[in-house]
CSV table of N, CA and C and ligand atoms in Angstrom, one decimal:
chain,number,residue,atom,x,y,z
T,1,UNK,N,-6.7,-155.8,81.6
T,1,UNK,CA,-5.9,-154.9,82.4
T,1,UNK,C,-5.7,-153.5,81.8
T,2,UNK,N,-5.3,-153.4,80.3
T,2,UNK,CA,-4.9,-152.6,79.8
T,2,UNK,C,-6.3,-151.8,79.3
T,3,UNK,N,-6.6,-150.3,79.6
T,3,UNK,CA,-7.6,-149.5,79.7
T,3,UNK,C,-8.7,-149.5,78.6
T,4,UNK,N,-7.7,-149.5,77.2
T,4,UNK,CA,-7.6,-149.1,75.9
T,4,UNK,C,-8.0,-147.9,75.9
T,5,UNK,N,-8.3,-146.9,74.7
T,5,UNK,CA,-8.4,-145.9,74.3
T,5,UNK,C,-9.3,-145.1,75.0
T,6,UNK,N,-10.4,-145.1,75.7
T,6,UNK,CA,-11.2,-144.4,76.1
T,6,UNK,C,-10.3,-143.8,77.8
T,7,UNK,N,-9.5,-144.9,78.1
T,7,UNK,CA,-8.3,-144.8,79.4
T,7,UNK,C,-7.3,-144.3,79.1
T,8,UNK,N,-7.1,-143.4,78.2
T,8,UNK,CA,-5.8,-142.4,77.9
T,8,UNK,C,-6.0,-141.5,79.2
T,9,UNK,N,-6.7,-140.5,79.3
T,9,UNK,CA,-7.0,-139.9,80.3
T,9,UNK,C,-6.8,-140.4,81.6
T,10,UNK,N,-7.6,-141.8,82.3
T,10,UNK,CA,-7.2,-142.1,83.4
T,10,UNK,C,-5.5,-143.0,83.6
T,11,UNK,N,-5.3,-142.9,82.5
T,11,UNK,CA,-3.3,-143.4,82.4
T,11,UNK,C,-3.1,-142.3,82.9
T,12,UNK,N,-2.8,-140.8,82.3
T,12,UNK,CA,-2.2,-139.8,82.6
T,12,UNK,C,-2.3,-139.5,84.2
T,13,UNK,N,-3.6,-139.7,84.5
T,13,UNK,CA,-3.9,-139.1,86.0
T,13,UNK,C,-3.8,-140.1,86.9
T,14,UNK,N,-3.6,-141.5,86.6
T,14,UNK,CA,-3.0,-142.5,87.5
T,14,UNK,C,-1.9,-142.3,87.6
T,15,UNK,N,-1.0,-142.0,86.8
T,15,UNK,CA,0.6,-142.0,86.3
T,15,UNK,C,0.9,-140.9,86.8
T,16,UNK,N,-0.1,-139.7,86.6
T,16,UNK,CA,0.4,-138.2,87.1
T,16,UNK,C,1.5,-137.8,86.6
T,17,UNK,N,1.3,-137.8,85.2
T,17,UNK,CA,2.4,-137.3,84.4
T,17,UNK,C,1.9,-135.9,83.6
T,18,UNK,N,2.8,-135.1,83.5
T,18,UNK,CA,3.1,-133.7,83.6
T,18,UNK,C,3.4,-133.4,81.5
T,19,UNK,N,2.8,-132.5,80.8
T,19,UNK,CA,3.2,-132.4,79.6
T,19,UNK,C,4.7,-132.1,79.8
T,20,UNK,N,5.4,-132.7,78.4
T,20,UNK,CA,7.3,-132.2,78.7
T,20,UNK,C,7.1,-131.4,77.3
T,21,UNK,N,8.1,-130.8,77.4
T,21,UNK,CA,8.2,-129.9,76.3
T,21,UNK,C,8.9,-130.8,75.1
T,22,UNK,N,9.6,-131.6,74.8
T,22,UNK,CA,9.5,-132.5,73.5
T,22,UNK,C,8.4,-133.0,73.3
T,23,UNK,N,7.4,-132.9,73.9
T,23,UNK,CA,6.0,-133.7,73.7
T,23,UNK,C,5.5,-134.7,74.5
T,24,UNK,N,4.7,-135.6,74.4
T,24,UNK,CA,4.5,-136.6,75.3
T,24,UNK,C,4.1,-136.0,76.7
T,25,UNK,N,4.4,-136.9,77.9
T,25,UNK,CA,4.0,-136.4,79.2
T,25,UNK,C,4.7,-137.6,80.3
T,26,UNK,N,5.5,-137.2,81.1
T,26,UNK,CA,6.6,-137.4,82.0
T,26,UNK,C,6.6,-137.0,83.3
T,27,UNK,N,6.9,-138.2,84.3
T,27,UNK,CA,7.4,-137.4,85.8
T,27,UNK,C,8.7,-138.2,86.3
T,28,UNK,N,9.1,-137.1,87.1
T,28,UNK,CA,10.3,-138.4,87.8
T,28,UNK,C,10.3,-138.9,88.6
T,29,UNK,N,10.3,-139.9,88.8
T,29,UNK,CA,9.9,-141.3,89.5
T,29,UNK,C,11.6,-141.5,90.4
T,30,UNK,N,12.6,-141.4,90.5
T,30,UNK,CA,13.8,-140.9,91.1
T,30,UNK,C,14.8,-140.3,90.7
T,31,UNK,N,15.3,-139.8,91.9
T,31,UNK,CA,17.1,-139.1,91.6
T,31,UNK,C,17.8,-139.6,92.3
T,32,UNK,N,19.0,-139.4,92.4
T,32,UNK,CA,19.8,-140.5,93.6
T,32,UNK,C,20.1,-139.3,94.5
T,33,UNK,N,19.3,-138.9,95.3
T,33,UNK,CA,20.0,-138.1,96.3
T,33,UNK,C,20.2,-138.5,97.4
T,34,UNK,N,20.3,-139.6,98.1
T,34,UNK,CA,21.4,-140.0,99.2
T,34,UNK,C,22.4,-140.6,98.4
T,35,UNK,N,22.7,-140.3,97.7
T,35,UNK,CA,24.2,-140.4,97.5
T,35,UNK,C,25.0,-139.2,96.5
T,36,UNK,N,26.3,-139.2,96.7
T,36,UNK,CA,27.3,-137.9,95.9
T,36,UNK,C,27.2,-137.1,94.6
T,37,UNK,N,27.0,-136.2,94.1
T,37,UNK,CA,26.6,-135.7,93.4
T,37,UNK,C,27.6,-136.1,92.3
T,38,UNK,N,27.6,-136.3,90.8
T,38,UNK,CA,28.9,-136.3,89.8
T,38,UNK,C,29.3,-134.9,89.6
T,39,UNK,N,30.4,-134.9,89.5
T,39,UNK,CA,30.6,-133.2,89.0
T,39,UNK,C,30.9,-133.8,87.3
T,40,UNK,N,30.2,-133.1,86.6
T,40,UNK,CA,30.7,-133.2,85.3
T,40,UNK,C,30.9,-131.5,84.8
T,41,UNK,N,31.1,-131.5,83.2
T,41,UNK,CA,31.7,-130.7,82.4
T,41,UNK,C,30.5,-129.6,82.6
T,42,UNK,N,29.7,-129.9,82.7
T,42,UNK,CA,28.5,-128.9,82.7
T,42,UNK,C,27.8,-128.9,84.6
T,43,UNK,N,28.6,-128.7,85.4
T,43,UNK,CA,28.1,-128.6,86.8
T,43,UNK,C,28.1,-130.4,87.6
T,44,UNK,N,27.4,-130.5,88.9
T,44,UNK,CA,27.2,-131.6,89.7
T,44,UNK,C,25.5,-131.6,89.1
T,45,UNK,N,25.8,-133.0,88.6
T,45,UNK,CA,24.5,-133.9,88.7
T,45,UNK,C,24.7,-134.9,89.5
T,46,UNK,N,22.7,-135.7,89.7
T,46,UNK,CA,22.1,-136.9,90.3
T,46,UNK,C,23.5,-138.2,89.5
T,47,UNK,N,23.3,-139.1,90.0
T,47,UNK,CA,24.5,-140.1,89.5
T,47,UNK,C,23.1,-140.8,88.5
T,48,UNK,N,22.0,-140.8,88.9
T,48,UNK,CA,21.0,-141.0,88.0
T,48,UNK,C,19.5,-140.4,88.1
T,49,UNK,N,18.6,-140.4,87.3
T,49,UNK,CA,17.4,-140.0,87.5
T,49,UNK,C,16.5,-141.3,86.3
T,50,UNK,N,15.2,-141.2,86.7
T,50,UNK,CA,14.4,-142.1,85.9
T,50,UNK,C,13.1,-140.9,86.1
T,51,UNK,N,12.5,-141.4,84.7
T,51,UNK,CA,11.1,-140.7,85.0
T,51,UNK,C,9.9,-141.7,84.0
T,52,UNK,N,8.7,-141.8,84.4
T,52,UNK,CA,8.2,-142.5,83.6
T,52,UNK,C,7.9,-141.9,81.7
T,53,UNK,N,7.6,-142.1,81.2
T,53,UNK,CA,7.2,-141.3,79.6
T,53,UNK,C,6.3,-142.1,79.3
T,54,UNK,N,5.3,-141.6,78.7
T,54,UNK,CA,3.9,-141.6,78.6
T,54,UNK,C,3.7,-140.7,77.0
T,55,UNK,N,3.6,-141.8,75.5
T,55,UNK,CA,3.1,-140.6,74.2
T,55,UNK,C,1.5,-141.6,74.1
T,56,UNK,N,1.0,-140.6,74.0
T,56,UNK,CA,-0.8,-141.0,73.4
T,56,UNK,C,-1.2,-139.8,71.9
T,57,UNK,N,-2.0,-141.0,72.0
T,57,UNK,CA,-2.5,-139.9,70.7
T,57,UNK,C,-2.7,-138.8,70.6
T,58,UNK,N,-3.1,-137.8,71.4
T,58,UNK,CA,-3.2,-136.4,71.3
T,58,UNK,C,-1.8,-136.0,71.3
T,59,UNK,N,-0.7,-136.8,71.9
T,59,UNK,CA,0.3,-136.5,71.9
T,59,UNK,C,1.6,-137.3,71.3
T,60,UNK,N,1.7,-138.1,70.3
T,60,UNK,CA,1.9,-138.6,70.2
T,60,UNK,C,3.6,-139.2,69.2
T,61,UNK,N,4.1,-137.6,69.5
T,61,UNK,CA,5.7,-137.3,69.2
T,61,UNK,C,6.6,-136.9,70.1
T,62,UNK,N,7.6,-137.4,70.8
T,62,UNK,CA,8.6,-136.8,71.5
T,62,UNK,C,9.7,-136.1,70.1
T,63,UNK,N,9.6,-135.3,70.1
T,63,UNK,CA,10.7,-134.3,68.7
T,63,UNK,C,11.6,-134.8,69.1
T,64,UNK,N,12.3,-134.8,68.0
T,64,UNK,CA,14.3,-134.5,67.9
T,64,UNK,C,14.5,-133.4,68.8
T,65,UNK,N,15.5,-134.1,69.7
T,65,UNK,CA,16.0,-133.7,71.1
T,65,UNK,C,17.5,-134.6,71.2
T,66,UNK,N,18.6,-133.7,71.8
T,66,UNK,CA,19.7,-133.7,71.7
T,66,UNK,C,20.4,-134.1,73.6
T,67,UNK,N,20.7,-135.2,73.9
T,67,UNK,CA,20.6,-135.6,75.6
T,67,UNK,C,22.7,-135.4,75.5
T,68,UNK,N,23.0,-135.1,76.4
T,68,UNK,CA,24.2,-135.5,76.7
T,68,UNK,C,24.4,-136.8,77.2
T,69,UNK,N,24.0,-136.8,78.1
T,69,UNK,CA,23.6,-138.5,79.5
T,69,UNK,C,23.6,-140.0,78.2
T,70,UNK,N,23.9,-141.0,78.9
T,70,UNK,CA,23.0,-141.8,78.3
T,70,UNK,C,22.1,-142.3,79.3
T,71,UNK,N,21.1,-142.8,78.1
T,71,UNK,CA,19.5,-143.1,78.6
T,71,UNK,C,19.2,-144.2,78.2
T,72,UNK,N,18.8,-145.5,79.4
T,72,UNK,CA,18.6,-146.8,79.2
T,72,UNK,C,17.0,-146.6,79.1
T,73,UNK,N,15.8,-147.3,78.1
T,73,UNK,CA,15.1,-147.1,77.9
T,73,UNK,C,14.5,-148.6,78.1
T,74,UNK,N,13.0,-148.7,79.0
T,74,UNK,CA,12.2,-149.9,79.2
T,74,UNK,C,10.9,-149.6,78.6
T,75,UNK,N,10.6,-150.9,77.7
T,75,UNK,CA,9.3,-150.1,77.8
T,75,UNK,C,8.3,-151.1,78.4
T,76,UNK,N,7.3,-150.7,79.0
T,76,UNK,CA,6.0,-151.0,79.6
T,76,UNK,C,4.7,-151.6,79.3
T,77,UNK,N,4.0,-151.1,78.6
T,77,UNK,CA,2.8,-150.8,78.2
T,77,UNK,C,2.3,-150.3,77.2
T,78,UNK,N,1.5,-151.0,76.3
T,78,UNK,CA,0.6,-150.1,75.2
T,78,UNK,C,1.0,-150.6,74.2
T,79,UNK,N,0.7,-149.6,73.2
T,79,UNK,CA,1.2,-149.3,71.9
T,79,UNK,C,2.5,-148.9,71.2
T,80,UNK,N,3.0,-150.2,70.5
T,80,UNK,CA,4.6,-149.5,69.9
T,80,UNK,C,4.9,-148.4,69.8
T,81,UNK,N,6.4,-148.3,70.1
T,81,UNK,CA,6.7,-146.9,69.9
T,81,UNK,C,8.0,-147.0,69.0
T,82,UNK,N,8.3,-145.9,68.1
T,82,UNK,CA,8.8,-145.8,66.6
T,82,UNK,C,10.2,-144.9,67.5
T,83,UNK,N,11.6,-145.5,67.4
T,83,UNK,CA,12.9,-144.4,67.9
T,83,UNK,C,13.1,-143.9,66.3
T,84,UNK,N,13.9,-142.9,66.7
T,84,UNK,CA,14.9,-142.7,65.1
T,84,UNK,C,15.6,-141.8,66.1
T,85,UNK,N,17.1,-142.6,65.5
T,85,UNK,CA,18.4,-141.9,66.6
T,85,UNK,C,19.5,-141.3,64.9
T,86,UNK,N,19.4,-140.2,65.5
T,86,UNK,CA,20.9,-139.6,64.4
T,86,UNK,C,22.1,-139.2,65.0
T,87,UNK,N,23.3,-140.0,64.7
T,87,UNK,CA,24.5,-140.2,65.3
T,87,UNK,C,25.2,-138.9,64.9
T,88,UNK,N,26.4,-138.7,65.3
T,88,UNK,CA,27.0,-137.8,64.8
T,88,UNK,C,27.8,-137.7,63.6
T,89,UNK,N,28.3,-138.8,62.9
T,89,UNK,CA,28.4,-139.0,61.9
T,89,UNK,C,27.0,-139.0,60.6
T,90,UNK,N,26.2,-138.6,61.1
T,90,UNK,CA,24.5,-138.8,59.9
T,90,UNK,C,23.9,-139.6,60.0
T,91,UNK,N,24.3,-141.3,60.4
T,91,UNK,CA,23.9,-142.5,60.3
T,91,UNK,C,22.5,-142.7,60.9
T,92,UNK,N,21.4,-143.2,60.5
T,92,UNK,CA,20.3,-143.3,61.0
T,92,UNK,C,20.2,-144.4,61.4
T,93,UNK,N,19.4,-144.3,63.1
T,93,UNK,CA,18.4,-145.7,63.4
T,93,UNK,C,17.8,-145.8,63.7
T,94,UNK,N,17.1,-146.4,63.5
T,94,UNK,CA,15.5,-146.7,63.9
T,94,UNK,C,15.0,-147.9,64.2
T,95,UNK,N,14.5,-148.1,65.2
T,95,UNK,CA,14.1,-149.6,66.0
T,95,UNK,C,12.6,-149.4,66.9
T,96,UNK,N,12.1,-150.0,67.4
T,96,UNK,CA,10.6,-150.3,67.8
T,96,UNK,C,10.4,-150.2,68.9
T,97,UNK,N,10.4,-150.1,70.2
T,97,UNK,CA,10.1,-150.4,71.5
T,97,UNK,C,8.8,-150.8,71.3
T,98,UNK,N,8.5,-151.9,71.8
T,98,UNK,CA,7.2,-152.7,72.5
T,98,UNK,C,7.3,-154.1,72.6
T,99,UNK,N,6.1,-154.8,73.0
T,99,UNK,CA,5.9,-155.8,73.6
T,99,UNK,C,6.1,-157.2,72.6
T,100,UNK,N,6.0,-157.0,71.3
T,100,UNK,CA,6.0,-158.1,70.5
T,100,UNK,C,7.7,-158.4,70.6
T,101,UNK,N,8.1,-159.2,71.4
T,101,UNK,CA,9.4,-159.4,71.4
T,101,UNK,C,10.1,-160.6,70.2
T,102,UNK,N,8.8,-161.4,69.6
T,102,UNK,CA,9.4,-162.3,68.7
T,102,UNK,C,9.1,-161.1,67.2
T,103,UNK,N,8.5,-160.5,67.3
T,103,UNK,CA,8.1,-159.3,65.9
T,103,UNK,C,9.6,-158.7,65.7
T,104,UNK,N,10.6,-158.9,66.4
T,104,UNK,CA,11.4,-157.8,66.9
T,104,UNK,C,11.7,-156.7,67.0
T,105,UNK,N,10.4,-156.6,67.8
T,105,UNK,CA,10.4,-155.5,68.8
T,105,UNK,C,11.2,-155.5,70.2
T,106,UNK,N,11.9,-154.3,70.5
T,106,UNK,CA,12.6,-154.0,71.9
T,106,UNK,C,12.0,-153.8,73.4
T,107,UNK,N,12.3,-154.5,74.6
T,107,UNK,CA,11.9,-154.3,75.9
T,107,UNK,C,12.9,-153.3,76.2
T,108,UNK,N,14.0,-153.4,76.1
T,108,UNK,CA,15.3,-152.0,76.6
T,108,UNK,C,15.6,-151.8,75.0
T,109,UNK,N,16.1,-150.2,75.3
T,109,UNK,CA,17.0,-149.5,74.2
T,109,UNK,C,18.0,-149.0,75.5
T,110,UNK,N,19.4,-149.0,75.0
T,110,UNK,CA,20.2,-148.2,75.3
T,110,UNK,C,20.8,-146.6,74.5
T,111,UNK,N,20.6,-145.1,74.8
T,111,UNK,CA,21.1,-144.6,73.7
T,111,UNK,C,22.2,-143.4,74.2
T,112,UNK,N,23.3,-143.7,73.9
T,112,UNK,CA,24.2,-143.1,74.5
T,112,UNK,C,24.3,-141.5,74.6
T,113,UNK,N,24.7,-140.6,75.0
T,113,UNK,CA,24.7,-139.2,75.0
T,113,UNK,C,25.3,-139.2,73.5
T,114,UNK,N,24.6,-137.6,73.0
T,114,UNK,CA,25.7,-137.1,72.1
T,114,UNK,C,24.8,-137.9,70.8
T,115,UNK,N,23.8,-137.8,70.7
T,115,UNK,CA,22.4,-138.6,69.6
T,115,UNK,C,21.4,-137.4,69.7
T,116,UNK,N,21.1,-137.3,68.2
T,116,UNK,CA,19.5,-136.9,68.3
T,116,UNK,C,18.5,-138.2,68.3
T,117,UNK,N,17.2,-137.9,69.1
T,117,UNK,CA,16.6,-138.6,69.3
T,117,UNK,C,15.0,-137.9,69.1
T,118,UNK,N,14.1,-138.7,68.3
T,118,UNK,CA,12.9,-138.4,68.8
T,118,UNK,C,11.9,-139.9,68.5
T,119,UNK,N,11.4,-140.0,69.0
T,119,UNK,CA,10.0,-141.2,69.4
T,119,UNK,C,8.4,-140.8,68.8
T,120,UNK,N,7.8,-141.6,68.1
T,120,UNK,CA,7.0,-141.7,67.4
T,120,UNK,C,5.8,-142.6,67.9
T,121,UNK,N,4.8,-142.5,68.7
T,121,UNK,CA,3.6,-143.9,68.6
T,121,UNK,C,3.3,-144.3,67.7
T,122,UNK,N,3.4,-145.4,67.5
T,122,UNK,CA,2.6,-146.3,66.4
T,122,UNK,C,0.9,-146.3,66.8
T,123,UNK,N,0.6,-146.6,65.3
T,123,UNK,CA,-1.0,-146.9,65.7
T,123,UNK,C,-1.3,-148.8,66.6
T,124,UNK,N,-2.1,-148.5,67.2
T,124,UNK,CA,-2.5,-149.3,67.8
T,124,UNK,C,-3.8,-149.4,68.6
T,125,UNK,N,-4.2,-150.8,69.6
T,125,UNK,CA,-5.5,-151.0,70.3
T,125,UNK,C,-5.6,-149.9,71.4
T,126,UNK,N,-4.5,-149.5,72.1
T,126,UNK,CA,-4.9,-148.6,73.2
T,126,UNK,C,-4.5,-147.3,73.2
T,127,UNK,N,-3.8,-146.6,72.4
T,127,UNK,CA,-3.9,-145.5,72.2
T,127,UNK,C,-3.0,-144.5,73.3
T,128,UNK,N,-2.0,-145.4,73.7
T,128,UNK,CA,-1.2,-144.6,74.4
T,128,UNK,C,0.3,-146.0,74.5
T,129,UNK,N,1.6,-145.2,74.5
T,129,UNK,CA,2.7,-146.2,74.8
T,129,UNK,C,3.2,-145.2,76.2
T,130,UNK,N,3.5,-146.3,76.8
T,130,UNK,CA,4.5,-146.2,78.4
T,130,UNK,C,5.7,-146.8,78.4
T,131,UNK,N,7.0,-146.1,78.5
T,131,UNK,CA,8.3,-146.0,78.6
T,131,UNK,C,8.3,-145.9,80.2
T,132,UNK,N,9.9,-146.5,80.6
T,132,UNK,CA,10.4,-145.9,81.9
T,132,UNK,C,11.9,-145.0,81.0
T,133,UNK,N,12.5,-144.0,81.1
T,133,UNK,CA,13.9,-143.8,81.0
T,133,UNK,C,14.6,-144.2,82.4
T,134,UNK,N,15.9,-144.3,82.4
T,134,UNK,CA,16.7,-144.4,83.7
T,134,UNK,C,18.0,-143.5,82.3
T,135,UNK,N,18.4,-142.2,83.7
T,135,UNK,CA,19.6,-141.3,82.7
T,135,UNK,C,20.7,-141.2,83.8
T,136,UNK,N,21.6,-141.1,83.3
T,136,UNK,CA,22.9,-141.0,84.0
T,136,UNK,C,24.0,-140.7,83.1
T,137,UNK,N,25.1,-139.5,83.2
T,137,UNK,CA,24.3,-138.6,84.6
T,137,UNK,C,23.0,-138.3,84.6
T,138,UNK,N,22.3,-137.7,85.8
T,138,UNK,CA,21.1,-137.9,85.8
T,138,UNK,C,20.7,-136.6,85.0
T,139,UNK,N,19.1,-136.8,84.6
T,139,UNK,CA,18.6,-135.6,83.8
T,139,UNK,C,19.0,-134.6,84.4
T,140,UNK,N,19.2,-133.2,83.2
T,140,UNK,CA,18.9,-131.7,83.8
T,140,UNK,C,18.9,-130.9,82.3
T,141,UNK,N,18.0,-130.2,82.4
T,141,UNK,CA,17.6,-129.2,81.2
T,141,UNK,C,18.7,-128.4,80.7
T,142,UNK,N,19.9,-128.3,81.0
T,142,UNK,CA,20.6,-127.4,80.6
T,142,UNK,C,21.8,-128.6,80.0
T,143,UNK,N,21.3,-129.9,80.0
T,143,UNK,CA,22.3,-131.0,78.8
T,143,UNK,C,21.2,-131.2,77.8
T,144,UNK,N,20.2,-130.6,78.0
T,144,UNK,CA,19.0,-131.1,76.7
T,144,UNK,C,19.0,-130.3,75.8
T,145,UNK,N,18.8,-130.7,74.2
T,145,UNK,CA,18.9,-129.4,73.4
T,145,UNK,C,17.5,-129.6,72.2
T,146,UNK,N,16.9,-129.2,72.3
T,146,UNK,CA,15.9,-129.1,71.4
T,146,UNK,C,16.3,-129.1,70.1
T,147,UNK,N,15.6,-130.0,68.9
T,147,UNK,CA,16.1,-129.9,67.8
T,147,UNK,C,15.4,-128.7,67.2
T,148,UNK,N,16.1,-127.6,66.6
T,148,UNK,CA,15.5,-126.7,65.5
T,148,UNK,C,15.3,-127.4,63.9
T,149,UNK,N,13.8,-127.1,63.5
T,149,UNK,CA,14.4,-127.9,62.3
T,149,UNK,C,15.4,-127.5,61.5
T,150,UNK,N,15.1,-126.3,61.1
T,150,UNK,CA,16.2,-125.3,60.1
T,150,UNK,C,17.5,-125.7,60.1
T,151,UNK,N,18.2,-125.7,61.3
T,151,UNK,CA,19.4,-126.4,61.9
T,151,UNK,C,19.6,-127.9,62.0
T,152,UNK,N,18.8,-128.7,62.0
T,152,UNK,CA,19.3,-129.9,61.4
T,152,UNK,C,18.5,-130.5,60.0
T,153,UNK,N,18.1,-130.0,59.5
T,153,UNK,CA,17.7,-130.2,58.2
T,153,UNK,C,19.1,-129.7,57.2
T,154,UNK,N,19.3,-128.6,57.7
T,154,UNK,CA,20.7,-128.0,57.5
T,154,UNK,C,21.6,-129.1,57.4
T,155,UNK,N,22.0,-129.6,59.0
T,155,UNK,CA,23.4,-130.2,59.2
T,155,UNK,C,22.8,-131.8,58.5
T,156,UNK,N,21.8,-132.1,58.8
T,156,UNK,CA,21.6,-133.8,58.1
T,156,UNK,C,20.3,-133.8,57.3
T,157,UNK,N,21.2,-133.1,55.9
T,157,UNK,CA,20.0,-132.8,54.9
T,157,UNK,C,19.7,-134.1,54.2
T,158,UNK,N,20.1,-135.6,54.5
T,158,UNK,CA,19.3,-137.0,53.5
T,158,UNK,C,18.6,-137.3,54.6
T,159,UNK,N,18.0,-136.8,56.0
T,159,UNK,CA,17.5,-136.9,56.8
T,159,UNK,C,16.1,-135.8,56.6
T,160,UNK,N,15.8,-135.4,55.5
T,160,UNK,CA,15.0,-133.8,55.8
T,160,UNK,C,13.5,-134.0,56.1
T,161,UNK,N,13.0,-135.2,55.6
T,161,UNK,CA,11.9,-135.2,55.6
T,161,UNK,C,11.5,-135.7,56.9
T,162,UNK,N,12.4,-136.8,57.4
T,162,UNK,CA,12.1,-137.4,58.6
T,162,UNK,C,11.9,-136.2,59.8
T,163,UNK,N,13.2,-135.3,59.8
T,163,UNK,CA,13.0,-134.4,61.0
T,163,UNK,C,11.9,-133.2,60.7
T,164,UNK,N,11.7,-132.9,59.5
T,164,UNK,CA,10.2,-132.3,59.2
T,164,UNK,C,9.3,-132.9,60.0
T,165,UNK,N,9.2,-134.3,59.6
T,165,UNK,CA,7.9,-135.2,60.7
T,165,UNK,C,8.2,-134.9,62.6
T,166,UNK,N,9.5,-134.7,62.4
T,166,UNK,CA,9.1,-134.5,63.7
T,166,UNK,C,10.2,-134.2,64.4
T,167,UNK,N,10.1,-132.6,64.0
T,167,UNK,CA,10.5,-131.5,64.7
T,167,UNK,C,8.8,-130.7,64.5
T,168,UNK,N,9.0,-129.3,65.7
T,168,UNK,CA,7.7,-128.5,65.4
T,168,UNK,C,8.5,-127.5,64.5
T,169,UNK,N,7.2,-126.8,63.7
T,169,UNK,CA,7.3,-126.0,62.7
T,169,UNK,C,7.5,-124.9,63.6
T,170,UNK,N,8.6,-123.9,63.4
T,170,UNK,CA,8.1,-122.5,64.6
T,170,UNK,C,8.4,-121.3,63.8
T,171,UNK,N,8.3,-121.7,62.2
T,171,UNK,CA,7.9,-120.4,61.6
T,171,UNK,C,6.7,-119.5,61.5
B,201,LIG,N1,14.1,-136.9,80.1
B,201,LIG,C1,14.7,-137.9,80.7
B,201,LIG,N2,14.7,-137.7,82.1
B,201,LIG,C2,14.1,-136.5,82.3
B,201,LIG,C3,13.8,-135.8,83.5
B,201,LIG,O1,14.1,-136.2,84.6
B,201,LIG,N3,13.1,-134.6,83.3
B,201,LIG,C4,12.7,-134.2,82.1
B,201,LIG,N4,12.1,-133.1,82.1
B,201,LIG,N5,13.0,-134.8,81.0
B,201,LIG,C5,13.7,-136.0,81.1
């Protein structure tokens, strides 16, 4: 069932997922709009949104990225995928999304707002991993904050080399 590597391409265009700017490639799959908007601190959001996520090899890093929301995370399909979450106290974690569930490996992550996060594919047979997120409040670009490396290399310097791997260089 599963394509393998030569089916990276027809995942994307079956999936019809969109490059995101942390990397990877994403669409949204819902918002809740028949029902009330949340008003929060930063305006009225969806009470949730979900979108699928999609990293492959050519693409194969979501960067350190900064969510307000929390974000329940499923994963799908493929190839493990590598989290590393930095808390606001420094503390690092890091756990696996994929299918080997007695390896312990994860089918859900939960990761609360107020985390850096970025996602890593592992190597593997097919050459692409598939996530679903579900966010609430629901997604919107102006609670998302791109990690700079300079600035968190800065703020969580026993972390430097990790966010080097994966933050973009934009000197
Ligand atoms: N990350 C989690 N949810 C979303 C979404 O709905 N849109 C975008 N661009 N990124 C997300």
């Amino acid at each position: 069932m599963n394509p393998g590597k030569s089916g990276v391409k027809e995942m994307i265009a079956a999936l019809d997922v969109q490059p995101h700017v942390e990397g990877g490639y994403f669409r949204r799959t819902f918002q809740a709009d028949e029902r009330a908007m949340l008003q929060t601190t930063n305006g009225p959001r969806y009470l949730m949104t979900a979108i699928y996520y999609l990293l492959t090899e050519d693409s194969p890093v979501g960067q350190f990225h900064f969510n307000q929301s929390d974000i329940l995370h499923f994963f799908h399909l493929g190839d493990p995928i590598e989290y590393n979450m930095i808390h606001a106290d420094g503390s690092l974690q890091t756990l696996i999304m994929g299918n080997d569930v007695l390896a312990g490996q994860h089918l859900q992550m939960h990761v609360p707002g107020g985390i850096w996060k970025a996602s890593r594919l592992l190597d593997g047979e097919h050459g692409f991993g598939l996530i679903s997120e579900a966010v609430s409040p629901g997604f919107d670009f102006a609670d998302m904050q791109m990690g700079d490396r300079k600035k968190l290399t800065a703020q969580f310097s026993q972390h430097r080399t990790l966010i080097e791997k994966l933050t973009r260089d934009d000197d």
